[in-house]
Tab-separated table of C-alpha atoms in Angstrom:
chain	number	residue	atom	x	y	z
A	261	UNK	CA	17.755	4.887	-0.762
A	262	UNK	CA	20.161	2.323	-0.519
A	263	UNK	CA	18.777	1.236	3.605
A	264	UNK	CA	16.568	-1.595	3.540
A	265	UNK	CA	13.473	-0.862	6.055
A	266	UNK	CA	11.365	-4.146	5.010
A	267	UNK	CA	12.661	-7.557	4.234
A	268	UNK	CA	11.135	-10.677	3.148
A	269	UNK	CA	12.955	-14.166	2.684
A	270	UNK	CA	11.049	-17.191	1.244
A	271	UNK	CA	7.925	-15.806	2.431
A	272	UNK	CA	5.876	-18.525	1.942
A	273	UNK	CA	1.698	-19.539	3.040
A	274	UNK	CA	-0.398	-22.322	2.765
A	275	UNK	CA	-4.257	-22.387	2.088
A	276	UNK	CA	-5.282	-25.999	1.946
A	277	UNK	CA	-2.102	-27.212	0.903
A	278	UNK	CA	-2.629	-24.403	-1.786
A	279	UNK	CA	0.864	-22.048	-1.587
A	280	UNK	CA	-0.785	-18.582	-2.215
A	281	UNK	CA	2.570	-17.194	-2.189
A	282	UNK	CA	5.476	-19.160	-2.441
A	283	UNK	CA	9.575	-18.513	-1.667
A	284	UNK	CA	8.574	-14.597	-2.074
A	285	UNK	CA	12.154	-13.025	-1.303
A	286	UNK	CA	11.817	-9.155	-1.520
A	287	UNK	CA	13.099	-6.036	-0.026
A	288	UNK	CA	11.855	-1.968	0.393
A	289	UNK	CA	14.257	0.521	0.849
A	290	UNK	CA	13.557	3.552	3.181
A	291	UNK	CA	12.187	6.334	1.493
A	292	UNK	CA	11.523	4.387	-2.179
A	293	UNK	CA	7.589	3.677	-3.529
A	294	UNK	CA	7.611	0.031	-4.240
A	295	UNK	CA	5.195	-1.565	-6.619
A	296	UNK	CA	3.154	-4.333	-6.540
A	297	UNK	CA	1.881	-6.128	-9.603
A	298	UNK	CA	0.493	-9.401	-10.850
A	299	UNK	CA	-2.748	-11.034	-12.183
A	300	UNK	CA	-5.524	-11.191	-10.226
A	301	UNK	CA	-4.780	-14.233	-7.912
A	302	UNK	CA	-1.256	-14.015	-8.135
A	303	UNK	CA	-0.627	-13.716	-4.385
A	304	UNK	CA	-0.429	-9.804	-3.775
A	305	UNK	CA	-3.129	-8.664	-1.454
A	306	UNK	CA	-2.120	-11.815	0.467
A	307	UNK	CA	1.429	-10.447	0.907
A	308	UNK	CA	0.368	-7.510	2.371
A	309	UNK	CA	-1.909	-9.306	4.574
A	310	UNK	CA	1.374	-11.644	5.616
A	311	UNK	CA	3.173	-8.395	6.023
A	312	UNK	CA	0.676	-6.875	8.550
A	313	UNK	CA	-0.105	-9.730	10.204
A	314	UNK	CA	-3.114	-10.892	9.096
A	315	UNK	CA	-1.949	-14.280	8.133
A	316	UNK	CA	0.705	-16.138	9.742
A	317	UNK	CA	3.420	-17.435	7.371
A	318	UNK	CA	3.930	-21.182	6.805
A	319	UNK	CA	7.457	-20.455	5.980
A	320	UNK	CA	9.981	-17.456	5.873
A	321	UNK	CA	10.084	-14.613	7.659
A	322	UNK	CA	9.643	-10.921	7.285
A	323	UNK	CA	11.900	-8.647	8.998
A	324	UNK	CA	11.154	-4.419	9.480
A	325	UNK	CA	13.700	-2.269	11.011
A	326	UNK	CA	15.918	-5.106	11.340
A	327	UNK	CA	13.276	-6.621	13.772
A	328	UNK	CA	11.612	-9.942	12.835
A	329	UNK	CA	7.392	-8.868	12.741
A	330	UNK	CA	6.531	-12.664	11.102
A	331	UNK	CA	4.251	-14.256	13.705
A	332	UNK	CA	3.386	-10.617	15.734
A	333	UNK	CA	-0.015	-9.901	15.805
A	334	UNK	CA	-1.285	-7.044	13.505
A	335	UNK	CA	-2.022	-4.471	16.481
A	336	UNK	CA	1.565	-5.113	17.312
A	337	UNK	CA	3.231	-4.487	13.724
A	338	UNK	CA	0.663	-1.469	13.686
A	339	UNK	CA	2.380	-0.162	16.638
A	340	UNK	CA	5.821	-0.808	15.058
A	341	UNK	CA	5.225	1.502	12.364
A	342	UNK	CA	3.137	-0.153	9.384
A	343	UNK	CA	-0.464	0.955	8.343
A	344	UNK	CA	-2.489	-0.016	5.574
A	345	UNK	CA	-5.290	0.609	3.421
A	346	UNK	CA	-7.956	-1.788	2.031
A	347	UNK	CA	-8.884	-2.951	-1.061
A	348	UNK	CA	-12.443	-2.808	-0.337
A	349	UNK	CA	-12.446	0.714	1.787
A	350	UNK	CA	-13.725	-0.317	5.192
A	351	UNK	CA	-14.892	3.177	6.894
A	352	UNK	CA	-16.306	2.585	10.366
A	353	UNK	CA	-20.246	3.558	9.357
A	354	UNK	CA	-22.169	6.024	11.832
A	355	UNK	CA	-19.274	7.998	12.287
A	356	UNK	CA	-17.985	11.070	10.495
A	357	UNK	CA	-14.870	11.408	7.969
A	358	UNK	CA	-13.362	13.291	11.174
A	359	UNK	CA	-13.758	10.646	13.616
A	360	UNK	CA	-12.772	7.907	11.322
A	361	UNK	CA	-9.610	9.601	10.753
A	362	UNK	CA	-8.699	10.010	14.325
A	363	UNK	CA	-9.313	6.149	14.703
A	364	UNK	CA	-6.103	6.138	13.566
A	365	UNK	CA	-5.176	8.155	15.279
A	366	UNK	CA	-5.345	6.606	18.617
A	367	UNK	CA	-4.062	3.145	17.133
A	368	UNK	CA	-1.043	3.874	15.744
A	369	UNK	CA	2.401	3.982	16.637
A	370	UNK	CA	3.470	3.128	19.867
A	371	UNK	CA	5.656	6.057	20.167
A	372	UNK	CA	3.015	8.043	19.188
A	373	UNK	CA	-0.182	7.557	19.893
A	374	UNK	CA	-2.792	10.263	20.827
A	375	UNK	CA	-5.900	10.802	23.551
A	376	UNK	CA	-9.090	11.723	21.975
A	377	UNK	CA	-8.314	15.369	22.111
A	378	UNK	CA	-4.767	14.734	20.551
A	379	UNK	CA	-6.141	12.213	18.217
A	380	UNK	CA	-8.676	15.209	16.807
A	381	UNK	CA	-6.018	17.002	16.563
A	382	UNK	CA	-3.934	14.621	14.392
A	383	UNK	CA	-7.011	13.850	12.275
A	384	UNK	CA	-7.900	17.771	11.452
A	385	UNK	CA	-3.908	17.926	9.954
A	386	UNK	CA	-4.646	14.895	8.115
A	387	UNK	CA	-7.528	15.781	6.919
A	388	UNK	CA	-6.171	19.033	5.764
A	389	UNK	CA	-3.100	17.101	4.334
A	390	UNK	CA	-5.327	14.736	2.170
A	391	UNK	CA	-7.941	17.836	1.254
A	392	UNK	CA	-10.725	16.454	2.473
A	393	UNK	CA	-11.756	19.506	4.605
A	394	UNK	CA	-15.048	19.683	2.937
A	395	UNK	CA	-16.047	16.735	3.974
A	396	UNK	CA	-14.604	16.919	7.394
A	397	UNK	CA	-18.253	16.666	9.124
A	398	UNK	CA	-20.176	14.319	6.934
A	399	UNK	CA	-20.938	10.869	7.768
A	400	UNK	CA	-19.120	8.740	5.854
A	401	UNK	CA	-22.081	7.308	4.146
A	402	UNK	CA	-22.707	10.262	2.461
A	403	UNK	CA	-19.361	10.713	0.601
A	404	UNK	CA	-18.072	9.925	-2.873
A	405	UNK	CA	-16.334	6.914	-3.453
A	406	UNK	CA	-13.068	9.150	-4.185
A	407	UNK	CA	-13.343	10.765	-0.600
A	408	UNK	CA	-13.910	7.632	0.657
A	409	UNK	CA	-10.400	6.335	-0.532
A	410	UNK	CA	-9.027	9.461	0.930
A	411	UNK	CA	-10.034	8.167	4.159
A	412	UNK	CA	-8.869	5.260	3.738
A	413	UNK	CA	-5.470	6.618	3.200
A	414	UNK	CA	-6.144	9.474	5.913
A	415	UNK	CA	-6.465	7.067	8.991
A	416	UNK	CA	-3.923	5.112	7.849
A	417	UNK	CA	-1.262	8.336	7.907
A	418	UNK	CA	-2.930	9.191	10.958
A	419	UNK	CA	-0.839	6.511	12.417
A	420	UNK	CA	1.827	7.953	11.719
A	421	UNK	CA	4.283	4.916	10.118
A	422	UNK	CA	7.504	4.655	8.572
A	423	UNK	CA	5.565	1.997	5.862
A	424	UNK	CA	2.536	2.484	4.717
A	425	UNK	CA	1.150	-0.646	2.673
A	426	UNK	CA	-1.563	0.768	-0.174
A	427	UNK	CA	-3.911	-2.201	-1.672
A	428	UNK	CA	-5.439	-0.682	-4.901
A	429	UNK	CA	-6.187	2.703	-3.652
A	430	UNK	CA	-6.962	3.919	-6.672
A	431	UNK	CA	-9.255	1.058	-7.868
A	432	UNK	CA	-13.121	2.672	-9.416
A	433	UNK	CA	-11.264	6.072	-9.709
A	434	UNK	CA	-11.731	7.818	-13.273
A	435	UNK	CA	-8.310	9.560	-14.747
A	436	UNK	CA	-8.935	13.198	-12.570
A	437	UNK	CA	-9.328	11.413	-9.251
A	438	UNK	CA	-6.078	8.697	-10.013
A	439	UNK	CA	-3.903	11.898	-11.151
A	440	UNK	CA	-5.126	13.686	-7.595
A	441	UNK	CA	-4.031	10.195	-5.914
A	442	UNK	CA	-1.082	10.013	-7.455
A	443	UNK	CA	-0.131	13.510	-6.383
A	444	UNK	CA	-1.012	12.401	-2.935
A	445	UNK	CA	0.853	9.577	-2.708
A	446	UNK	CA	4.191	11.801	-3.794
A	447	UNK	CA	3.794	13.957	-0.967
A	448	UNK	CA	3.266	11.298	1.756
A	449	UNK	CA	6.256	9.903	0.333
A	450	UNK	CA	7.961	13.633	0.539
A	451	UNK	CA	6.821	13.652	4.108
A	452	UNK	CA	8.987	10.787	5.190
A	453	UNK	CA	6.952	7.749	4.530
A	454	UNK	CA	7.922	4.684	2.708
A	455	UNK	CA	5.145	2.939	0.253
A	456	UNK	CA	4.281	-0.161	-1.027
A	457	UNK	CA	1.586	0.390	-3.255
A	458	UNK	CA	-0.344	-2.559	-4.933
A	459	UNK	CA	-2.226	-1.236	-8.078
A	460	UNK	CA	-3.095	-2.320	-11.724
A	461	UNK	CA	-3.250	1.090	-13.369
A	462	UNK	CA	-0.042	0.926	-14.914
A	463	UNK	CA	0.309	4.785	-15.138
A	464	UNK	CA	0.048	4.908	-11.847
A	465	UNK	CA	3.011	2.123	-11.334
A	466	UNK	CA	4.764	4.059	-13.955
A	467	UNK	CA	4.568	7.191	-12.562
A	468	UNK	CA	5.127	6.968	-8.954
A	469	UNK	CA	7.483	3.885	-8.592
A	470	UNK	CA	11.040	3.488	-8.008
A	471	UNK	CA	10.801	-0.484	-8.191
A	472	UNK	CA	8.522	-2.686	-9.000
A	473	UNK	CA	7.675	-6.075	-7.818
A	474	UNK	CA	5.650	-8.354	-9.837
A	475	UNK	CA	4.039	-11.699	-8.521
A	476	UNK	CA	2.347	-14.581	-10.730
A	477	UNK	CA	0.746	-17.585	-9.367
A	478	UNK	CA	2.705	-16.474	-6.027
A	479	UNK	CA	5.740	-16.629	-6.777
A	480	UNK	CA	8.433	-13.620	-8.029
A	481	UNK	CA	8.500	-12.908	-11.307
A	482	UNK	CA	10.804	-10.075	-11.541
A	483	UNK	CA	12.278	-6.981	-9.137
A	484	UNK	CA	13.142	-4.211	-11.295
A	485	UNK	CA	12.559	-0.464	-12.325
A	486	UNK	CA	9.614	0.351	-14.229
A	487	UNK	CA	11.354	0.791	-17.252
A	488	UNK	CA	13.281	-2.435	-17.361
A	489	UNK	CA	9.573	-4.087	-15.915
A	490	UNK	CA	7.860	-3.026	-19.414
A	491	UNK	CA	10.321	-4.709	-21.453
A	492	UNK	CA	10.937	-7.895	-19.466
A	493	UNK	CA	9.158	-10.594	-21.487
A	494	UNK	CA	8.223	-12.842	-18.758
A	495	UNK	CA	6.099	-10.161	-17.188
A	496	UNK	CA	4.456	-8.974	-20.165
A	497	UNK	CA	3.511	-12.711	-21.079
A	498	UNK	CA	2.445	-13.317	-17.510
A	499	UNK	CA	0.691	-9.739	-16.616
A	500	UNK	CA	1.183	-7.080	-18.867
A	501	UNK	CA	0.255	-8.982	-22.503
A	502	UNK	CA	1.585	-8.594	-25.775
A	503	UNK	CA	-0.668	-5.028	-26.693
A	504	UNK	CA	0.923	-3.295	-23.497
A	505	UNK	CA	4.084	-4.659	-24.793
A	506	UNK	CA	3.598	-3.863	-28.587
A	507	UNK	CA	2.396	0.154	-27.402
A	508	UNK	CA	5.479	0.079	-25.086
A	509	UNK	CA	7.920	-0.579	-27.937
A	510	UNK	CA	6.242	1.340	-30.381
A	511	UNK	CA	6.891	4.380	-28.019
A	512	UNK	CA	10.445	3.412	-27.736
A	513	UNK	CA	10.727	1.344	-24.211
A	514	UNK	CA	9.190	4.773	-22.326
């Protein structure tokens, strides 16, 4: 895992002279799960959006594939191979989990993107992949919050990208439904797809990721493994506090 697929030097934005992130250097490597932690305010859901486009960056620049994406419009890094998911899911209402799945579908990847009869297609294997077949026909008004997650993740696979950017997907979940995600999010990663996952249940972090990147008052705390992330004192004083870190070493560092 030693190719980088995403890179981001002094990655830097403005809001009102406010710097909501600040000299943010960072890299994923192909094929890892890549963690992103921090306070709330600390600048991570606003690096994703500078990764996908949604915000242009005041200073820095983000490079994917060894292509520079800072300043692209988000349609266009879409079609390069990055799809997200949402903090807040966003499921297009009036429409059924199938259809909002093959939204995706048909937005994706430029090298791949479907018709509407190849696009149902592509949504009835992700659907399948993701096990929401059950819920296949429903609108999505009428599913759990837990499905709706799934779909959230569905369309974006549907896209078919190399990265996949995941903003607190498991967020309102109890323990049974963040294990399921969890196992999920292994086997999109066994299928190919690289992941940076933003998410503040720390089992989760510790569980799936290879690296983790942690972010306070938007700027870089630390880069590491999980292991060495647990015991680094500036994150548990910034994010983590002193009863995660007490626990931690009471269990020996694991």
């Amino acid at each position: 895992m030693s190719e980088t697929i995403l890179e981001g030097k002094e990655v830097t934005v403005y809001f009102g002279g406010l710097a909501a992130v600040k000299d943010v250097d960072f890299d994923v490597r192909k094929g890892e799960i890549l963690g992103l932690i921090g306070p709330n305010g600390a600048g991570k859901t606003t690096l994703l959006n500078l990764i996908s486009g949604v915000y242009p960056l005041s200073k820095g620049q983000i490079i994917f594939k060894g292509e520079r994406i800072s300043g692209l419009q988000p349609h266009v890094i879409a079609q390069k191979g990055i799809s997200r998911t949402f903090q807040v899911v966003k499921p297009f209402p009036g429409m059924t989990v199938r259809e909002n799945v093959a939204v995706g579908a048909m937005y994706g990847s430029a090298d791949h993107r479907e018709d509407v009869t190849g696009a149902m297609k592509r949504a009835n294997e992700i659907i399948e992949f993701v096990h929401l077949e059950k819920a296949a026909d429903r609108r999505v008004e009428e599913v759990t919050l837990a499905d709706r997650k799934r779909i959230e993740l569905a369309r974006a696979l549907a896209m078919r990208p190399d990265l996949l950017l995941l903003d607190e997907v498991m967020a309102g979940l109890n323990p049974t439904e963040v294990e399921s995600i969890m196992q999920l999010i292994r086997k999109v990663r066994e299928s190919g797809v690289t992941i940076l996952v933003i998410e503040h249940v720390m089992k989760a972090i510790m569980g799936l990721c290879d690296r983790v990147l942690v972010l306070h008052h938007g700027q870089r705390i630390a880069l590491q493994t999980p292991s060495e992330i647990v015991n680094n004192e500036q994150v548990i004083k910034a994010y983590l506090g002193d009863r995660y870190g007490a626990k931690n070493q009471a269990q020996g560092g694991h």
